[in-house]
Amino acid sequence: MATIVEVARLAGVSTSTVSHVLNDTRNVEPSTRAKVMAAIEKTGYRQDAVARAMRRARTDSIGLVVSDAGEPAFAEMVHGVEHAAAARGLTLVLANSAEDPVREERAVNTLLSRRVDGLIIARCAASSAAVSSRLESESPRPVVLLDRVFDNSPHDQVGADNRESMRRLVEHLQAAGHRRFLLVAGDQRVPTLVERFRGFRDAIRDADLPQQVVVDAVDMAEVREKVAAALEQGDATCVIASSTPLAVATLECLRDAGLTTPEQIAFAAFDGFSHSDLFRPTITTVRQPAFEMGAAAVSLLIDRLGAPDASPRTLRLNQTLELRESSENYRPGVS
Amino acid sequence: MATIVEVARLAGVSTSTVSHVLNDTRNVEPSTRAKVMAAIEKTGYRQDAVARAMRRARTDSIGLVVSDAGEPAFAEMVHGVEHAAAARGLTLVLANSAEDPVREERAVNTLLSRRVDGLIIARCAASSAAVSSRLESESPRPVVLLDRVFDNSPHDQVGADNRESMRRLVEHLQAAGHRRFLLVAGDQRVPTLVERFRGFRDAIRDADLPQQVVVDAVDMAEVREKVAAALEQGDATCVIASSTPLAVATLECLRDAGLTTPEQIAFAAFDGFSHSDLFRPTITTVRQPAFEMGAAAVSLLIDRLGAPDASPRTLRLNQTLELRESSENYRPGVS
DNA sequence: CTGTTAGCGCTTTCAT
DNA sequence: ATGAAAGCGCTAACAG
């Protein structure tokens, strides 16, 4: 590749003039500019982003660490982040922690070492304290927490209105006549799942319902076991799964138990499945605006670059309650 | 951040010694090494990948351009690429062309300008010639084509055995009694879809079947229109969709036409839906090993770095034919 | 309006 | 076994 020096020589100007033409950073005589453009054309010159980043304070890149690249919801967030970043001329550097704190820490270090202008991260469930302090000490490099938001976080964050959505979902199901629920709540180290659990508790308490069965196992095999046991005991009329993986496990249990939805038991899930309208049963779902969350994280990052000392913001995007067959047609008299 | 100079000063050695300790690139007296390590610890020093890349020929990063980050199959490929790259200490820089040749070209330029060690790209349907020549002139920076492979490509490529898989699928359906198919073939500028179409033709020809109805519209609205019309005419007993988006459109048409699967019409699709076992109808699917394809692309890239002049390789991973309800229970006598 | 030049932080010859 | 020093390609004072 040609360098800026060759372009300058060919155009008969200094490298600084070439640089200024390239970046439009000071006035250049039209004729000079033309000579430079011609030289660029002839040499096939392209700016070297590495050398540029070396000199400047910024790299025009951002890092994203997701906790599970295999989950469709995270794939959507990646898509949203990429879209918003590209729209602002930022390049995306992607890493996946796969819910492993060691890989998470390695990913964060790699990205920081590459001098990304900012970092968006969906912390993994067992995220280490080392990562937290590393992130905090990295100021003024902005960090935005995605999906998994924390109380009193020193960082900007974007999540969903999990607690409120779960409450609305449960209220709807109660109004439809359900009084005995089985909540498949999942790993309670994950803030998102904690929030959903709290929303559930809120709704149960406010409706003066008795205690409900909650499965909060971490391991999926254990989840299946406990859900199966709870179904066997059998007084729940409605099952709620707090995430897609939990919904998969739950649906498998329902199938194994020979329970059909919604005839024998109602079902609802968070995050949901793609193209769910095309298949049966269609499942009542609280849908996360994953793409928008990713895009919003980029916005927060950009805002933060412009105002490093503003106090941290937590953004919560609304989830939508999509009512479908799996929670319909419940007949209180029959239960 | 501390620099290598501060570490050197603190350790009472030269920067070159620190560098050699860091990269384990020449022998260092254990005691010296210890002093350096201590200084690194104390300063919290971390290597600056930008400066490092500036000096060396490599950046230890690879670029990936996907043509549609919203498609689950591509999300899986991204996941596979990330996984394989991370395993080799390579950082992934991600871009999405969204099937837009302008964005594709921009993405390629951005990645090259960042001096990625290699480039993996799923070309978009209307990919411009400018991109082709840009990619070819970038040697010796390796380029691997992903998913969408081309005849006589100067690059390494990894795709699926589309032609053979489609042939197997059609043969299976023929054996089950089907003689009139509707193929929803999609955009014939996309090599993957062309290959699937060819496999279909092969099978029809070898079975001496009459001409079949093929929908090859690009625009999804047009696809729906033509599929609806073909269904109305109504002599097909079996519909095959060549990709997930086409399957979605087709299933909507079937639903709108009031046709149930498999009772009234058989159905099969490529790429498929996630968690398809849990929903009805379960769909006979030719599944693409998307994750593995992404990982394989990284392998090809690495191999190529080691052997820049070997002739280009095309790798075709096997797809699996997953037989499910949507293609069962067809009764020839009734048709 | 344009040119000269000092680095950014690091790796890597070349000496010793 | 270690150090000195020359840049990698670029940007941004500073000077004219």
XYZ file of C-alpha atoms (C1' of nucleotides) in Angstrom:
702
model
C 0.000 0.000 0.000
C 1.039 3.500 -0.774
C 1.660 5.762 2.205
C 0.849 9.399 2.729
C 4.445 10.255 1.928
C 4.219 8.880 -1.588
C 0.963 10.704 -2.162
C 2.554 13.928 -0.964
C 5.576 13.487 -3.179
C 3.467 12.699 -6.219
C 1.238 15.701 -5.593
C 4.207 17.923 -4.882
C 2.908 18.953 -1.467
C 3.699 18.165 2.156
C 2.266 15.249 4.058
C 0.396 17.607 6.306
C -1.481 19.016 3.356
C -2.427 15.537 2.273
C -3.561 14.755 5.775
C -5.664 17.892 5.887
C -7.251 17.115 2.569
C -7.982 13.604 3.732
C -9.599 14.672 6.952
C -10.982 17.997 5.813
C -9.366 19.614 8.782
C -8.137 22.891 7.349
C -8.667 24.974 4.249
C -6.822 23.904 1.146
C -6.595 25.722 -2.163
C -8.925 23.966 -4.614
C -6.090 23.442 -7.055
C -3.915 21.880 -4.362
C -6.756 19.685 -3.267
C -7.220 18.546 -6.844
C -3.556 17.605 -7.144
C -3.784 15.631 -3.918
C -6.954 13.865 -4.993
C -5.314 12.927 -8.264
C -2.291 11.525 -6.464
C -4.542 9.542 -4.133
C -6.381 8.170 -7.122
C -3.234 7.241 -8.958
C -1.533 5.526 -6.045
C -4.671 3.790 -4.803
C -3.845 5.204 -1.408
C -6.046 4.359 1.559
C -5.691 5.792 5.038
C -4.057 3.487 7.520
C -6.441 3.357 10.451
C -3.814 1.798 12.695
C -1.304 4.579 12.225
C -4.079 7.107 12.528
C -5.286 5.624 15.798
C -1.734 5.616 17.044
C -1.481 9.357 16.660
C -4.950 10.339 17.749
C -6.767 9.775 20.999
C -9.482 7.751 19.299
C -9.697 4.606 17.256
C -13.242 5.108 15.969
C -14.061 1.642 17.144
C -16.153 0.236 19.953
C -16.012 -3.117 21.663
C -18.939 -5.377 22.431
C -18.821 -8.340 24.781
C -21.914 -10.518 24.816
C -22.473 -13.250 27.327
C -23.970 -15.771 24.931
C -23.568 -15.256 21.220
C -25.670 -18.352 20.602
C -28.857 -16.834 21.971
C -31.084 -15.164 19.380
C -31.751 -12.260 21.740
C -28.048 -11.485 21.951
C -27.631 -11.953 18.226
C -30.268 -9.270 17.809
C -28.436 -6.976 20.197
C -25.217 -7.497 18.262
C -27.119 -6.585 15.137
C -28.478 -3.426 16.776
C -25.072 -2.392 18.050
C -23.462 -2.976 14.674
C -26.147 -0.992 12.930
C -25.946 2.005 15.234
C -22.163 1.929 15.291
C -21.812 1.781 11.512
C -24.272 4.652 11.191
C -21.868 6.756 13.228
C -18.743 5.633 11.441
C -17.655 3.367 14.254
C -16.245 -0.089 13.691
C -17.426 -2.916 15.896
C -15.060 -5.310 17.608
C -16.978 -8.315 18.872
C -16.227 -10.784 21.634
C -18.229 -13.496 23.342
C -17.768 -14.475 26.968
C -20.008 -17.548 26.669
C -21.052 -16.969 30.302
C -17.494 -17.699 31.373
C -15.918 -15.108 33.687
C -12.419 -16.033 32.544
C -13.253 -15.472 28.922
C -15.087 -12.311 29.852
C -12.052 -10.854 31.548
C -9.825 -11.853 28.654
C -12.237 -10.238 26.211
C -12.353 -6.994 28.148
C -8.573 -6.861 28.322
C -8.219 -7.553 24.627
C -10.658 -4.817 23.714
C -9.103 -2.264 26.038
C -5.686 -3.151 24.728
C -7.019 -2.364 21.276
C -7.997 1.041 22.588
C -11.644 0.849 21.641
C -13.280 4.221 22.238
C -15.890 2.595 24.409
C -17.111 -0.741 25.610
C -20.546 -2.279 25.646
C -20.862 -5.366 27.746
C -23.502 -7.861 28.734
C -21.908 -9.143 31.907
C -21.936 -12.852 32.437
C -23.751 -14.396 35.368
C -20.619 -15.178 37.355
C -18.753 -12.058 36.294
C -15.677 -11.548 38.413
C -14.952 -8.570 40.626
C -11.697 -8.130 38.743
C -13.645 -7.190 35.653
C -15.736 -4.696 37.584
C -12.763 -2.838 38.958
C -10.974 -3.007 35.649
C -13.961 -1.412 33.978
C -14.267 1.287 36.593
C -10.614 2.210 36.500
C -10.724 2.555 32.748
C -12.325 5.929 32.868
C -12.626 8.068 30.922
C -13.213 5.287 28.449
C -16.991 4.898 28.574
C -18.538 1.595 29.476
C -22.185 0.748 28.882
C -23.824 -2.266 30.472
C -26.251 -4.035 28.170
C -29.247 -6.187 29.100
C -27.930 -7.051 32.518
C -28.168 -3.913 34.582
C -27.029 -3.395 38.151
C -28.157 -1.184 40.999
C -25.787 1.647 41.818
C -23.784 0.923 38.726
C -21.110 3.504 37.976
C -21.793 2.921 34.282
C -24.519 3.813 31.852
C -26.826 0.906 31.279
C -29.627 -0.198 29.025
C -32.051 -2.924 29.921
C -35.708 -3.752 29.633
C -38.600 -3.030 31.990
C -38.477 -6.582 33.260
C -40.148 -6.125 36.601
C -43.077 -4.168 35.215
C -43.534 -6.467 32.246
C -43.657 -9.553 34.406
C -46.150 -7.871 36.655
C -48.361 -7.008 33.718
C -48.106 -10.529 32.372
C -49.075 -12.088 35.702
C -51.899 -9.600 36.183
C -53.252 -10.529 32.799
C -53.108 -14.218 33.626
C -54.748 -13.652 36.972
C -57.528 -11.735 35.300
C -57.984 -14.765 33.069
C -58.569 -16.852 36.165
C -55.195 -18.320 37.072
C -54.288 -18.532 40.728
C -51.617 -21.221 40.872
C -48.458 -20.487 38.877
C -45.220 -22.241 38.215
C -42.459 -19.713 37.604
C -39.351 -21.034 35.904
C -37.155 -18.186 37.089
C -33.666 -19.392 36.221
C -30.254 -18.236 37.396
C -30.773 -15.606 40.069
C -27.283 -14.204 39.624
C -28.534 -12.668 36.390
C -30.098 -9.249 37.088
C -32.567 -9.635 34.242
C -33.938 -12.818 35.761
C -33.962 -11.364 39.259
C -36.022 -8.440 38.017
C -38.501 -10.750 36.369
C -38.780 -12.752 39.547
C -39.419 -9.587 41.548
C -42.168 -8.532 39.178
C -43.728 -11.917 39.724
C -43.573 -11.521 43.501
C -45.030 -8.030 43.250
C -48.017 -9.270 41.304
C -48.641 -12.272 43.554
C -48.430 -10.130 46.662
C -50.720 -7.411 45.340
C -53.298 -9.971 44.290
C -53.132 -11.642 47.695
C -52.354 -14.990 46.166
C -50.774 -17.778 48.199
C -47.151 -18.757 47.777
C -46.204 -19.984 44.330
C -43.767 -22.579 43.064
C -40.536 -21.100 41.733
C -37.704 -22.958 40.004
C -34.449 -21.043 40.177
C -31.922 -23.709 39.293
C -28.872 -22.673 37.263
C -28.122 -25.925 35.537
C -30.537 -26.797 32.746
C -30.725 -30.463 33.661
C -31.695 -29.434 37.164
C -34.268 -27.027 35.791
C -35.871 -29.854 33.859
C -35.898 -32.092 36.874
C -37.529 -29.540 39.120
C -40.048 -28.430 36.546
C -40.997 -32.035 35.901
C -41.458 -32.602 39.620
C -43.553 -29.462 39.984
C -45.736 -30.457 37.058
C -46.268 -33.875 38.545
C -47.437 -32.396 41.808
C -49.725 -30.603 39.482
C -51.710 -27.793 41.008
C -50.332 -25.064 38.739
C -52.675 -23.976 35.954
C -50.134 -21.763 34.299
C -46.377 -21.887 33.695
C -44.192 -18.867 33.049
C -40.627 -19.167 31.753
C -38.327 -16.202 32.332
C -36.185 -16.639 29.232
C -35.999 -18.528 25.960
C -33.660 -21.280 27.166
C -35.912 -21.788 30.166
C -38.918 -21.848 27.864
C -37.284 -24.557 25.777
C -36.618 -26.679 28.845
C -40.137 -26.071 30.118
C -41.806 -26.933 26.839
C -39.837 -30.147 26.744
C -41.071 -30.973 30.217
C -44.648 -30.207 29.249
C -44.318 -32.433 26.240
C -42.777 -35.245 28.284
C -45.535 -34.926 30.845
C -48.088 -35.225 28.058
C -49.577 -31.850 28.890
C -51.003 -29.887 25.988
C -51.082 -26.127 25.788
C -53.376 -24.337 26.334
C -55.955 -27.066 26.870
C -54.402 -28.603 29.941
C -52.039 -25.919 31.111
C -51.412 -22.307 30.141
C -47.956 -21.117 29.196
C -46.140 -17.836 28.672
C -42.505 -16.915 28.157
C -40.096 -14.000 28.025
C -38.030 -13.133 24.939
C -39.761 -15.758 22.866
C -39.159 -17.546 19.611
C -38.768 -16.234 16.106
C -41.598 -16.545 13.618
C -43.817 -17.744 16.422
C -46.972 -16.842 14.524
C -46.367 -19.621 12.052
C -46.292 -22.503 14.510
C -48.537 -24.083 17.105
C -48.970 -23.536 19.882
C -48.452 -19.826 19.456
C -46.985 -18.644 22.703
C -47.905 -15.658 24.785
C -44.669 -13.745 24.973
C -43.089 -10.716 26.590
C -40.859 -9.560 23.790
C -37.583 -7.785 24.454
C -36.652 -4.991 22.033
C -33.206 -6.509 21.605
C -32.160 -4.671 18.452
C -33.234 -1.351 19.932
C -31.406 -2.096 23.159
C -28.189 -2.607 21.239
C -28.711 0.616 19.328
C -29.542 2.479 22.525
C -26.326 1.261 24.118
C -24.375 2.882 21.297
C -26.278 6.129 21.814
C -25.454 6.153 25.507
C -21.816 5.533 24.642
C -21.722 8.445 22.225
C -23.464 10.745 24.700
C -20.992 9.755 27.358
C -18.039 10.574 25.126
C -19.459 14.075 24.898
C -20.129 14.383 28.623
C -17.700 12.231 30.585
C -18.753 13.583 33.952
C -22.519 13.464 33.751
C -23.994 11.012 36.220
C -24.660 7.511 34.918
C -27.959 6.836 33.249
C -30.015 3.674 33.208
C -32.297 3.296 30.241
C -35.119 0.799 30.326
C -36.867 -0.011 27.097
C -40.418 -1.258 27.147
C -41.158 -4.845 26.397
C -44.377 -5.743 24.654
C -46.869 -8.267 25.861
C -47.941 -10.397 22.936
C -51.005 -12.423 23.835
C -51.397 -15.667 21.985
C -53.075 -19.021 22.177
C -50.892 -20.586 24.836
C -52.506 -18.515 27.564
C -56.065 -18.474 26.263
C -59.148 -20.551 26.877
C -58.490 -21.267 30.485
C -61.712 -22.243 32.263
C -61.598 -21.637 36.001
C -64.499 -23.974 36.655
C -62.622 -26.899 35.204
C -59.366 -26.516 37.074
C -1.997 3.899 30.974
C 1.594 3.213 31.663
C 3.819 2.685 28.647
C 6.658 0.306 28.082
C 9.093 3.121 28.804
C 7.852 3.553 32.352
C 7.988 -0.162 32.940
C 11.565 -0.236 31.650
C 12.614 2.663 33.818
C 11.008 1.177 36.902
C 12.642 -2.177 36.262
C 15.974 -0.572 35.483
C 16.205 -2.237 32.068
C 15.795 -1.185 28.466
C 12.503 -1.125 26.630
C 13.722 -3.863 24.363
C 14.154 -6.184 27.310
C 10.637 -5.435 28.475
C 9.352 -6.112 24.991
C 11.180 -9.409 24.875
C 9.827 -10.446 28.230
C 6.329 -9.502 27.136
C 6.479 -11.458 23.934
C 8.835 -14.193 25.057
C 10.943 -13.513 22.033
C 14.459 -13.916 23.383
C 16.160 -15.308 26.455
C 16.098 -13.160 29.554
C 17.896 -13.790 32.817
C 15.325 -15.020 35.345
C 16.198 -12.223 37.750
C 15.762 -9.616 35.053
C 12.478 -11.129 34.035
C 11.326 -10.981 37.634
C 12.150 -7.298 37.888
C 10.235 -6.634 34.701
C 7.240 -8.605 35.861
C 7.214 -6.701 39.114
C 7.313 -3.389 37.279
C 4.460 -4.485 35.023
C 2.461 -5.481 38.058
C 3.118 -2.233 39.861
C 2.313 0.036 36.939
C -0.700 -1.947 35.778
C 0.866 -1.905 32.354
C -0.977 -3.482 29.441
C 0.389 -3.870 25.928
C -0.951 -1.361 23.459
C -2.234 -3.432 20.563
C -2.436 -0.394 18.306
C 1.215 0.526 18.694
C 2.137 -3.107 18.411
C 0.203 -3.503 15.178
C 1.834 -0.364 13.872
C 5.263 -1.874 14.175
C 4.484 -5.397 13.129
C 3.069 -6.753 9.922
C 0.050 -8.237 11.696
C -2.785 -6.936 13.797
C -3.982 -10.290 15.135
C -7.447 -9.403 14.007
C -9.718 -10.635 11.258
C -12.646 -8.961 9.587
C -16.027 -10.491 8.901
C -18.636 -9.028 6.581
C -22.021 -10.730 6.636
C -24.747 -9.977 4.169
C -27.628 -10.084 6.613
C -26.913 -9.930 10.311
C -30.621 -10.326 11.010
C -30.804 -13.873 9.685
C -30.323 -16.582 12.296
C -28.110 -18.571 9.925
C -25.692 -15.656 9.626
C -25.834 -15.019 13.347
C -24.694 -18.602 13.788
C -21.863 -18.099 11.331
C -20.766 -14.992 13.212
C -20.794 -17.055 16.362
C -18.680 -19.755 14.720
C -16.189 -17.249 13.362
C -15.893 -15.509 16.712
C -15.357 -18.780 18.486
C -12.663 -20.049 16.144
C -10.947 -16.670 16.016
C -10.852 -16.253 19.790
C -9.460 -19.761 20.137
C -6.506 -18.652 18.019
C -6.005 -15.342 19.765
C -7.543 -13.356 16.948
C -9.929 -10.488 17.521
C -13.024 -10.239 15.373
C -14.062 -7.040 13.642
C -17.639 -7.343 12.458
C -19.523 -5.547 9.705
C -22.894 -6.082 8.064
C -23.612 -5.239 4.463
C -27.365 -5.779 4.836
C -27.430 -7.012 1.214
C -26.423 -3.545 0.068
C -23.424 -3.406 -2.285
C -22.583 0.136 -1.209
C -22.418 -0.835 2.417
C -20.492 -3.932 1.494
C -17.821 -1.958 -0.276
C -17.605 0.506 2.581
C -17.263 -2.353 5.049
C -14.474 -3.997 3.075
C -12.592 -0.722 2.840
C -12.982 -0.040 6.530
C -11.681 -3.457 7.469
C -8.743 -3.307 5.092
C -7.906 0.138 6.345
C -7.763 -1.365 9.812
C -5.247 -3.822 8.479
C -7.089 -6.963 9.473
C -4.893 -9.994 8.878
C -7.598 -11.548 6.773
C -11.144 -11.082 5.634
C -14.113 -13.408 5.677
C -17.029 -12.257 3.614
C -20.492 -13.446 2.713
C -20.938 -11.479 -0.467
C -24.245 -9.750 -0.969
C -26.491 -10.691 -3.838
C -25.772 -7.572 -5.877
C -22.127 -7.378 -4.885
C -20.251 -4.912 -7.065
C -17.331 -5.700 -9.321
C -15.387 -3.005 -7.496
C -15.407 -5.144 -4.391
C -14.207 -8.170 -6.322
C -11.219 -6.433 -7.760
C -10.456 -4.727 -4.488
C -10.421 -8.097 -2.782
C -8.235 -9.663 -5.420
C -5.702 -6.877 -5.404
C -5.387 -7.086 -1.643
C -3.178 -10.105 -1.765
C -1.365 -11.351 0.149
C -4.052 -10.521 2.670
C -6.172 -13.674 2.607
C -9.838 -13.494 1.768
C -12.277 -16.315 2.448
C -15.730 -16.362 0.928
C -18.390 -17.649 3.283
C -21.718 -19.298 2.453
C -21.949 -17.779 -0.981
C -19.323 -19.467 -3.076
C -18.399 -18.759 -6.677
C -17.039 -20.832 -9.529
C -13.450 -20.062 -10.414
C -13.072 -17.919 -7.358
C -9.509 -16.759 -6.705
C -10.280 -17.045 -2.990
C -10.723 -19.854 -0.524
C -14.368 -20.515 0.142
C -16.598 -22.443 2.471
C -20.158 -23.321 1.656
C -22.611 -26.166 2.036
C -23.364 -29.073 -0.274
C -26.480 -27.336 -1.506
C -26.914 -29.066 -4.809
C -26.526 -32.551 -3.386
C -28.712 -31.847 -0.379
C -31.537 -30.538 -2.489
C -31.261 -33.551 -4.708
C -31.470 -35.877 -1.727
C -34.445 -33.992 -0.371
C -36.341 -34.165 -3.634
C -35.481 -37.824 -4.098
C -36.868 -38.550 -0.666
C -40.068 -36.698 -1.444
C -40.414 -38.463 -4.774
C -39.980 -41.798 -3.062
C -42.822 -40.746 -0.787
C -45.017 -40.320 -3.847
C -44.765 -36.662 -4.803
C -44.608 -35.809 -8.484
C -45.734 -32.172 -8.638
C -43.564 -29.735 -6.715
C -43.592 -26.036 -6.112
C -40.046 -24.769 -5.579
C -39.715 -21.389 -3.928
C -36.201 -20.800 -5.193
C -35.614 -17.121 -4.398
C -33.019 -14.673 -5.650
C -30.992 -16.389 -8.350
C -28.127 -13.955 -7.999
C -27.273 -15.739 -4.752
C -25.009 -18.722 -5.460
C -26.437 -20.700 -2.555
C -29.936 -20.431 -4.020
C -28.725 -21.182 -7.522
C -27.069 -24.358 -6.285
C -30.229 -25.449 -4.552
C -32.204 -24.799 -7.695
C -29.752 -26.860 -9.723
C -30.055 -29.751 -7.306
C -33.794 -29.572 -7.783
C -33.462 -29.652 -11.562
C -31.049 -32.572 -11.328
C -33.488 -34.606 -9.298
C -36.488 -33.785 -11.478
C -34.560 -34.626 -14.627
C -33.202 -37.906 -13.293
C -36.646 -38.966 -12.167
C -38.109 -38.081 -15.542
C -40.693 -35.824 -13.992
C -42.454 -33.137 -16.021
C -41.622 -29.464 -15.665
C -42.182 -28.019 -12.215
C -43.316 -24.637 -10.967
C -40.462 -22.473 -9.735
C -40.738 -19.080 -8.041
C -37.529 -17.110 -8.309
C -38.689 -13.609 -7.437
C -36.287 -11.379 -5.490
C -38.779 -9.164 -3.738
C -40.616 -10.877 -0.880
C -43.966 -9.337 -1.756
C -43.581 -10.717 -5.242
C -42.626 -14.106 -3.843
C -45.842 -14.168 -1.836
C -47.887 -13.178 -4.839
C -46.444 -15.845 -7.073
C -46.590 -18.561 -4.459
C -50.211 -17.700 -3.736
C -51.019 -17.885 -7.440
C -49.229 -21.214 -7.802
C -51.060 -22.636 -4.819
C -54.356 -21.525 -6.238
C -53.688 -23.275 -9.487
C -53.103 -26.104 -7.163
C -51.577 -29.176 -8.684
C -48.493 -29.224 -6.458
C -48.563 -31.774 -3.658
C -45.370 -30.548 -2.096
C -43.724 -27.166 -1.563
C -40.008 -26.644 -0.998
C -38.574 -23.337 0.225
C -34.896 -22.697 -0.455
C -34.206 -20.552 2.624
C -35.721 -19.472 5.902
C -37.091 -16.133 4.687
C -38.641 -17.938 1.737
C -40.050 -20.534 4.108
C -41.642 -17.799 6.188
C -43.274 -16.259 3.141
C -44.409 -19.658 1.934
C -45.878 -20.700 5.263
C -47.810 -17.450 5.363
C -49.177 -18.205 1.921
C -50.162 -21.707 2.961
C -51.905 -20.316 6.007
C -53.703 -17.665 3.957
C -54.774 -20.293 1.458
C -56.165 -22.370 4.288
C -53.907 -25.276 3.439
C -52.764 -27.410 6.354
C -49.474 -29.252 6.504
C -48.976 -32.117 5.984
C -52.628 -33.117 5.536
C -53.318 -31.065 2.449
C -49.867 -30.260 1.204
C -46.374 -31.381 2.105
C -43.679 -28.877 2.952
C -39.903 -28.787 3.403
C -37.381 -26.003 3.829
C -33.685 -25.226 3.868
C -31.880 -23.768 6.900
C -34.965 -24.056 9.040
C -36.207 -22.646 12.303
C -34.784 -22.862 15.774
C -36.337 -25.197 18.332
C -38.493 -26.619 15.598
C -39.130 -29.811 17.546
C -41.237 -27.952 20.037
C -43.798 -26.577 17.624
C -46.326 -27.848 15.111
C -46.068 -28.503 12.326
C -42.548 -29.779 12.681
C -40.890 -29.089 9.394
C -38.721 -31.324 7.290
C -35.524 -29.375 7.006
C -32.145 -29.390 5.315
C -30.016 -27.915 8.037
C -26.945 -25.862 7.282
C -24.001 -26.308 9.665
C -23.706 -22.545 10.022
C -21.531 -22.447 13.121
C -19.132 -24.969 11.630
C -18.996 -23.053 8.381
C -17.905 -19.946 10.244
C -15.264 -21.888 12.133
C -14.067 -23.544 8.924
C -13.672 -20.151 7.280
C -11.272 -19.153 10.042
C -9.299 -22.358 9.524
C -8.973 -21.683 5.824
C -7.798 -18.178 6.624
C -5.134 -19.430 8.995
C -3.960 -22.070 6.535
C -3.737 -19.465 3.851
C -1.585 -17.207 6.009
C 0.851 -20.086 6.239
C 0.739 -20.885 2.512
C -0.059 -17.766 0.522
C 0.593 -19.381 -2.827
C -1.291 -22.646 -2.555
C -4.195 -22.806 -4.964
C -7.580 -21.742 -3.620
C -9.688 -24.336 -1.874
C -13.436 -24.671 -1.765
C -14.782 -26.467 1.254
C -18.308 -27.813 1.247
C -19.773 -28.912 4.548
C -22.538 -31.455 4.583
C -26.039 -30.427 5.394
C -28.296 -32.826 7.234
C -31.722 -33.873 6.090
C -34.044 -33.787 9.079
C -37.267 -35.565 8.268
C -40.296 -34.376 10.170
C -44.048 -34.290 10.066
C -44.481 -31.667 7.377
C -43.469 -34.098 4.654
C -45.056 -37.236 6.001
C -48.345 -38.998 5.451
C -48.743 -38.149 1.842
C -51.165 -40.552 0.147
C -50.648 -40.821 -3.606
C -54.058 -42.331 -4.191
C -55.807 -39.320 -2.816
C -53.949 -36.671 -4.752
C -2.554 28.700 2.525
C 1.233 25.437 3.180
C 5.430 23.120 5.116
C 8.547 21.251 8.926
C 8.838 18.312 12.414
C 8.074 15.971 16.762
C 6.362 12.300 18.404
C 2.211 8.270 19.432
C 4.194 3.138 21.842
C 6.086 -0.405 20.231
C 9.361 -4.126 17.860
C 13.599 -5.279 16.067
C 17.905 -4.965 13.986
C 22.588 -4.166 15.220
C 25.966 -3.651 18.653
C 28.156 -4.864 22.716
C 22.140 -11.518 28.055
C 21.130 -6.750 27.320
C 20.858 -2.004 25.264
C 20.607 1.850 21.752
C 18.143 3.536 18.318
C 15.599 3.543 14.023
C 11.452 3.803 12.431
C 6.052 1.891 11.374
C 2.357 5.975 8.978
C 0.125 9.363 10.588
C -1.598 14.038 12.947
C -1.103 18.467 14.817
C 1.377 21.995 16.834
C 4.203 25.596 15.233
C 6.250 28.471 11.910
C 6.154 30.955 7.947
